[in-house]
Amino acid sequence: VSMVCRSIYNILFATESLGMSVEAYGNCIGDGALVGLIITLPLGLLVDKFHPIRVYGIGMLLVIISNIYGFYFVNDAASFRIVTILLTMVYAVQWVSNLPLLIALFPKERYGQFCSALSILNSLIMIIAPLGAGLVIKSFGYRFMFMWDFVFTCVAMVFLILMYMGWNKNGGQDNYQAP
């Protein structure tokens, strides 16, 4: 949910609010994707070393910080480029951590069922979230995509902390058994 607003309105914020050309926006997104690609392998090593739940949590914290920066300090193409690359990097942390996190947490004997349930839940959310994003942007403007991401990432962080506590309660890194 946190990324829905940005995925829909990021180009409009850049072109309409900041006056960037579509070409400059495309170059910025491409540069961010290249940086994300470059850091992917080292991130995988961090996931293996520190556990996906911990790396994912650090990624969430960095998303929160990057969105605060974006909301208050993105005022031109240069600052937009900085926050775009920062967010691409921190989203890469989450993307690289996500699948190992699911493998580590879901019960092995019912992994496919849990993934199916998660896909259904994600699909339902993705039907509703763009409507909410549209209403929020219509009310507050394109810049609010940073606040949308901030708010939903904070909510997700609360649930990640609860999950982390349950993970530790059920054996943690060395002895985790899915409930």
PDB file of C-alpha atoms in Angstrom:
ATOM      1  CA  VAL A   1       0.000   0.000   0.000  1.00  0.00           C
ATOM      2  CA  SER A   2       2.784   2.415   0.858  1.00  0.00           C
ATOM      3  CA  MET A   3       4.185   2.475  -2.675  1.00  0.00           C
ATOM      4  CA  VAL A   4       0.841   2.745  -4.500  1.00  0.00           C
ATOM      5  CA  CYS A   5       0.621   6.500  -4.323  1.00  0.00           C
ATOM      6  CA  ARG A   6       4.175   7.032  -5.572  1.00  0.00           C
ATOM      7  CA  SER A   7       3.818   4.513  -8.386  1.00  0.00           C
ATOM      8  CA  ILE A   8       0.771   6.390  -9.673  1.00  0.00           C
ATOM      9  CA  TYR A   9       1.654  10.031  -8.977  1.00  0.00           C
ATOM     10  CA  ASN A  10       5.447  10.229  -8.988  1.00  0.00           C
ATOM     11  CA  ILE A  11       5.650  11.295 -12.635  1.00  0.00           C
ATOM     12  CA  LEU A  12       2.924  13.895 -12.159  1.00  0.00           C
ATOM     13  CA  PHE A  13       4.679  15.327  -9.102  1.00  0.00           C
ATOM     14  CA  ALA A  14       7.945  15.556 -11.048  1.00  0.00           C
ATOM     15  CA  THR A  15       6.505  16.998 -14.244  1.00  0.00           C
ATOM     16  CA  GLU A  16       3.648  19.167 -12.962  1.00  0.00           C
ATOM     17  CA  SER A  17       4.840  20.267  -9.518  1.00  0.00           C
ATOM     18  CA  LEU A  18       8.587  20.433 -10.168  1.00  0.00           C
ATOM     19  CA  GLY A  19       8.515  21.247 -13.892  1.00  0.00           C
ATOM     20  CA  MET A  20      10.761  18.351 -14.939  1.00  0.00           C
ATOM     21  CA  SER A  21      10.560  17.124 -18.496  1.00  0.00           C
ATOM     22  CA  VAL A  22       9.381  13.558 -19.061  1.00  0.00           C
ATOM     23  CA  GLU A  23      12.865  12.785 -20.406  1.00  0.00           C
ATOM     24  CA  ALA A  24      14.549  14.125 -17.250  1.00  0.00           C
ATOM     25  CA  TYR A  25      12.104  12.128 -15.139  1.00  0.00           C
ATOM     26  CA  GLY A  26      12.847   8.967 -17.131  1.00  0.00           C
ATOM     27  CA  ASN A  27      16.604   9.510 -16.734  1.00  0.00           C
ATOM     28  CA  CYS A  28      16.169   9.994 -13.006  1.00  0.00           C
ATOM     29  CA  ILE A  29      14.148   6.794 -12.642  1.00  0.00           C
ATOM     30  CA  GLY A  30      16.671   4.935 -14.810  1.00  0.00           C
ATOM     31  CA  ASP A  31      19.561   6.172 -12.669  1.00  0.00           C
ATOM     32  CA  GLY A  32      17.732   5.015  -9.550  1.00  0.00           C
ATOM     33  CA  ALA A  33      17.116   1.600 -11.099  1.00  0.00           C
ATOM     34  CA  LEU A  34      20.800   1.285 -11.980  1.00  0.00           C
ATOM     35  CA  VAL A  35      21.825   2.093  -8.420  1.00  0.00           C
ATOM     36  CA  GLY A  36      19.266  -0.436  -7.158  1.00  0.00           C
ATOM     37  CA  LEU A  37      20.728  -3.071  -9.472  1.00  0.00           C
ATOM     38  CA  ILE A  38      24.283  -2.371  -8.321  1.00  0.00           C
ATOM     39  CA  ILE A  39      23.456  -2.729  -4.625  1.00  0.00           C
ATOM     40  CA  THR A  40      21.287  -5.828  -4.991  1.00  0.00           C
ATOM     41  CA  LEU A  41      24.061  -8.412  -4.653  1.00  0.00           C
ATOM     42  CA  PRO A  42      25.643  -6.823  -1.556  1.00  0.00           C
ATOM     43  CA  LEU A  43      22.160  -6.547  -0.042  1.00  0.00           C
ATOM     44  CA  GLY A  44      21.660 -10.276  -0.553  1.00  0.00           C
ATOM     45  CA  LEU A  45      24.826 -10.891   1.432  1.00  0.00           C
ATOM     46  CA  LEU A  46      23.487  -8.686   4.250  1.00  0.00           C
ATOM     47  CA  VAL A  47      20.186 -10.572   4.242  1.00  0.00           C
ATOM     48  CA  ASP A  48      22.039 -13.864   4.603  1.00  0.00           C
ATOM     49  CA  LYS A  49      24.284 -12.531   7.344  1.00  0.00           C
ATOM     50  CA  PHE A  50      21.769 -10.619   9.515  1.00  0.00           C
ATOM     51  CA  HIS A  51      18.437 -12.344   8.673  1.00  0.00           C
ATOM     52  CA  PRO A  52      15.762 -10.962   6.335  1.00  0.00           C
ATOM     53  CA  ILE A  53      13.475  -9.754   9.127  1.00  0.00           C
ATOM     54  CA  ARG A  54      16.197  -7.471  10.486  1.00  0.00           C
ATOM     55  CA  VAL A  55      17.295  -6.178   7.084  1.00  0.00           C
ATOM     56  CA  TYR A  56      13.668  -5.591   6.061  1.00  0.00           C
ATOM     57  CA  GLY A  57      13.109  -3.589   9.258  1.00  0.00           C
ATOM     58  CA  ILE A  58      16.144  -1.422   8.544  1.00  0.00           C
ATOM     59  CA  GLY A  59      14.772  -0.889   5.042  1.00  0.00           C
ATOM     60  CA  MET A  60      11.446   0.246   6.480  1.00  0.00           C
ATOM     61  CA  LEU A  61      13.167   2.701   8.793  1.00  0.00           C
ATOM     62  CA  LEU A  62      15.113   4.106   5.847  1.00  0.00           C
ATOM     63  CA  VAL A  63      11.885   4.431   3.815  1.00  0.00           C
ATOM     64  CA  ILE A  64      10.376   6.459   6.659  1.00  0.00           C
ATOM     65  CA  ILE A  65      13.400   8.767   6.844  1.00  0.00           C
ATOM     66  CA  SER A  66      13.586   9.164   3.049  1.00  0.00           C
ATOM     67  CA  ASN A  67       9.915  10.128   2.849  1.00  0.00           C
ATOM     68  CA  ILE A  68      10.272  12.746   5.568  1.00  0.00           C
ATOM     69  CA  TYR A  69      13.198  14.184   3.607  1.00  0.00           C
ATOM     70  CA  GLY A  70      11.172  14.033   0.384  1.00  0.00           C
ATOM     71  CA  PHE A  71       8.121  15.718   1.853  1.00  0.00           C
ATOM     72  CA  TYR A  72      10.035  18.663   3.256  1.00  0.00           C
ATOM     73  CA  PHE A  73      13.042  19.072   0.970  1.00  0.00           C
ATOM     74  CA  VAL A  74      12.157  18.004  -2.584  1.00  0.00           C
ATOM     75  CA  ASN A  75      11.623  21.308  -4.346  1.00  0.00           C
ATOM     76  CA  ASP A  76      13.424  20.946  -7.683  1.00  0.00           C
ATOM     77  CA  ALA A  77      14.787  18.374 -10.123  1.00  0.00           C
ATOM     78  CA  ALA A  78      18.078  17.949  -8.235  1.00  0.00           C
ATOM     79  CA  SER A  79      16.426  17.222  -4.879  1.00  0.00           C
ATOM     80  CA  PHE A  80      13.916  14.953  -6.622  1.00  0.00           C
ATOM     81  CA  ARG A  81      16.816  12.980  -8.131  1.00  0.00           C
ATOM     82  CA  ILE A  82      18.415  12.594  -4.693  1.00  0.00           C
ATOM     83  CA  VAL A  83      15.250  11.317  -3.029  1.00  0.00           C
ATOM     84  CA  THR A  84      14.404   9.086  -5.992  1.00  0.00           C
ATOM     85  CA  ILE A  85      17.796   7.386  -5.796  1.00  0.00           C
ATOM     86  CA  LEU A  86      17.558   7.148  -1.986  1.00  0.00           C
ATOM     87  CA  LEU A  87      14.116   5.571  -2.175  1.00  0.00           C
ATOM     88  CA  THR A  88      15.183   3.191  -4.926  1.00  0.00           C
ATOM     89  CA  MET A  89      18.049   2.070  -2.703  1.00  0.00           C
ATOM     90  CA  VAL A  90      15.866   1.531   0.356  1.00  0.00           C
ATOM     91  CA  TYR A  91      13.159  -0.198  -1.645  1.00  0.00           C
ATOM     92  CA  ALA A  92      15.895  -2.489  -2.971  1.00  0.00           C
ATOM     93  CA  VAL A  93      16.604  -3.414   0.660  1.00  0.00           C
ATOM     94  CA  GLN A  94      12.974  -4.446   1.039  1.00  0.00           C
ATOM     95  CA  TRP A  95      12.747  -6.237  -2.314  1.00  0.00           C
ATOM     96  CA  VAL A  96      15.855  -8.301  -1.658  1.00  0.00           C
ATOM     97  CA  SER A  97      14.637  -9.154   1.863  1.00  0.00           C
ATOM     98  CA  ASN A  98      11.024  -9.952   1.014  1.00  0.00           C
ATOM     99  CA  LEU A  99      11.200 -13.463  -0.451  1.00  0.00           C
ATOM    100  CA  PRO A 100      13.778 -14.738   2.081  1.00  0.00           C
ATOM    101  CA  LEU A 101      11.563 -13.265   4.806  1.00  0.00           C
ATOM    102  CA  LEU A 102       8.543 -15.215   3.595  1.00  0.00           C
ATOM    103  CA  ILE A 103      10.588 -18.407   3.329  1.00  0.00           C
ATOM    104  CA  ALA A 104      11.915 -17.891   6.854  1.00  0.00           C
ATOM    105  CA  LEU A 105       8.521 -17.169   8.430  1.00  0.00           C
ATOM    106  CA  PHE A 106       5.896 -19.250   6.642  1.00  0.00           C
ATOM    107  CA  PRO A 107       5.486 -22.885   7.665  1.00  0.00           C
ATOM    108  CA  LYS A 108       7.439 -25.022   5.212  1.00  0.00           C
ATOM    109  CA  GLU A 109       4.702 -27.660   4.845  1.00  0.00           C
ATOM    110  CA  ARG A 110       2.106 -25.006   3.860  1.00  0.00           C
ATOM    111  CA  TYR A 111       4.325 -22.410   2.180  1.00  0.00           C
ATOM    112  CA  GLY A 112       2.380 -22.432  -1.099  1.00  0.00           C
ATOM    113  CA  GLN A 113      -0.943 -21.973   0.690  1.00  0.00           C
ATOM    114  CA  PHE A 114       0.406 -19.030   2.675  1.00  0.00           C
ATOM    115  CA  CYS A 115       1.822 -17.448  -0.496  1.00  0.00           C
ATOM    116  CA  SER A 116      -1.565 -17.895  -2.217  1.00  0.00           C
ATOM    117  CA  ALA A 117      -3.357 -16.261   0.698  1.00  0.00           C
ATOM    118  CA  LEU A 118      -0.855 -13.405   0.656  1.00  0.00           C
ATOM    119  CA  SER A 119      -1.400 -12.933  -3.089  1.00  0.00           C
ATOM    120  CA  ILE A 120      -5.171 -12.769  -2.610  1.00  0.00           C
ATOM    121  CA  LEU A 121      -4.773 -10.234   0.199  1.00  0.00           C
ATOM    122  CA  ASN A 122      -2.345  -8.158  -1.890  1.00  0.00           C
ATOM    123  CA  SER A 123      -4.737  -8.205  -4.850  1.00  0.00           C
ATOM    124  CA  LEU A 124      -7.637  -7.013  -2.707  1.00  0.00           C
ATOM    125  CA  ILE A 125      -5.538  -4.250  -1.223  1.00  0.00           C
ATOM    126  CA  MET A 126      -4.365  -3.185  -4.675  1.00  0.00           C
ATOM    127  CA  ILE A 127      -7.983  -2.813  -5.761  1.00  0.00           C
ATOM    128  CA  ILE A 128      -8.780  -0.454  -2.878  1.00  0.00           C
ATOM    129  CA  ALA A 129      -5.509   1.442  -2.276  1.00  0.00           C
ATOM    130  CA  PRO A 130      -5.380   3.367  -5.597  1.00  0.00           C
ATOM    131  CA  LEU A 131      -8.834   4.798  -4.887  1.00  0.00           C
ATOM    132  CA  GLY A 132      -7.648   5.990  -1.478  1.00  0.00           C
ATOM    133  CA  ALA A 133      -4.452   7.366  -3.004  1.00  0.00           C
ATOM    134  CA  GLY A 134      -6.442   9.289  -5.591  1.00  0.00           C
ATOM    135  CA  LEU A 135      -8.679  10.833  -2.945  1.00  0.00           C
ATOM    136  CA  VAL A 136      -5.691  11.824  -0.815  1.00  0.00           C
ATOM    137  CA  ILE A 137      -3.783  13.351  -3.737  1.00  0.00           C
ATOM    138  CA  LYS A 138      -6.893  15.201  -4.903  1.00  0.00           C
ATOM    139  CA  SER A 139      -7.282  16.664  -1.414  1.00  0.00           C
ATOM    140  CA  PHE A 140      -3.650  17.452  -0.563  1.00  0.00           C
ATOM    141  CA  GLY A 141      -1.628  17.538  -3.796  1.00  0.00           C
ATOM    142  CA  TYR A 142       1.077  15.379  -5.357  1.00  0.00           C
ATOM    143  CA  ARG A 143       3.651  16.093  -2.630  1.00  0.00           C
ATOM    144  CA  PHE A 144       1.478  14.134  -0.228  1.00  0.00           C
ATOM    145  CA  MET A 145       2.662  10.902  -1.888  1.00  0.00           C
ATOM    146  CA  PHE A 146       5.632  11.141   0.481  1.00  0.00           C
ATOM    147  CA  MET A 147       3.324  11.386   3.484  1.00  0.00           C
ATOM    148  CA  TRP A 148       1.192   8.487   2.199  1.00  0.00           C
ATOM    149  CA  ASP A 149       4.283   6.289   1.994  1.00  0.00           C
ATOM    150  CA  PHE A 150       5.453   7.530   5.406  1.00  0.00           C
ATOM    151  CA  VAL A 151       2.136   6.799   7.139  1.00  0.00           C
ATOM    152  CA  PHE A 152       1.645   3.323   5.684  1.00  0.00           C
ATOM    153  CA  THR A 153       5.270   2.368   6.247  1.00  0.00           C
ATOM    154  CA  CYS A 154       4.944   3.462   9.900  1.00  0.00           C
ATOM    155  CA  VAL A 155       1.852   1.276  10.263  1.00  0.00           C
ATOM    156  CA  ALA A 156       3.695  -1.621   8.622  1.00  0.00           C
ATOM    157  CA  MET A 157       6.657  -1.023  10.937  1.00  0.00           C
ATOM    158  CA  VAL A 158       4.403  -1.533  13.964  1.00  0.00           C
ATOM    159  CA  PHE A 159       3.302  -4.887  12.553  1.00  0.00           C
ATOM    160  CA  LEU A 160       6.876  -5.825  11.685  1.00  0.00           C
ATOM    161  CA  ILE A 161       7.902  -5.141  15.296  1.00  0.00           C
ATOM    162  CA  LEU A 162       5.040  -7.336  16.527  1.00  0.00           C
ATOM    163  CA  MET A 163       6.084 -10.023  14.052  1.00  0.00           C
ATOM    164  CA  TYR A 164       9.694  -9.730  15.202  1.00  0.00           C
ATOM    165  CA  MET A 165       8.621 -10.228  18.815  1.00  0.00           C
ATOM    166  CA  GLY A 166       6.585 -13.302  17.814  1.00  0.00           C
ATOM    167  CA  TRP A 167       9.514 -14.594  15.776  1.00  0.00           C
ATOM    168  CA  ASN A 168      11.793 -14.295  18.806  1.00  0.00           C
ATOM    169  CA  LYS A 169       9.163 -15.902  21.034  1.00  0.00           C
ATOM    170  CA  ASN A 170       8.981 -18.852  18.630  1.00  0.00           C
ATOM    171  CA  GLY A 171      12.717 -19.514  18.551  1.00  0.00           C
ATOM    172  CA  GLY A 172      14.275 -16.570  16.717  1.00  0.00           C
ATOM    173  CA  GLN A 173      17.074 -16.917  14.216  1.00  0.00           C
ATOM    174  CA  ASP A 174      18.425 -20.276  15.339  1.00  0.00           C
ATOM    175  CA  ASN A 175      15.319 -22.221  16.379  1.00  0.00           C
ATOM    176  CA  TYR A 176      12.293 -20.563  14.775  1.00  0.00           C
ATOM    177  CA  GLN A 177       9.242 -22.799  14.387  1.00  0.00           C
ATOM    178  CA  ALA A 178       6.232 -21.294  12.630  1.00  0.00           C
ATOM    179  CA  PRO A 179       3.211 -21.290  14.961  1.00  0.00           C
TER     180      PRO A 179
END
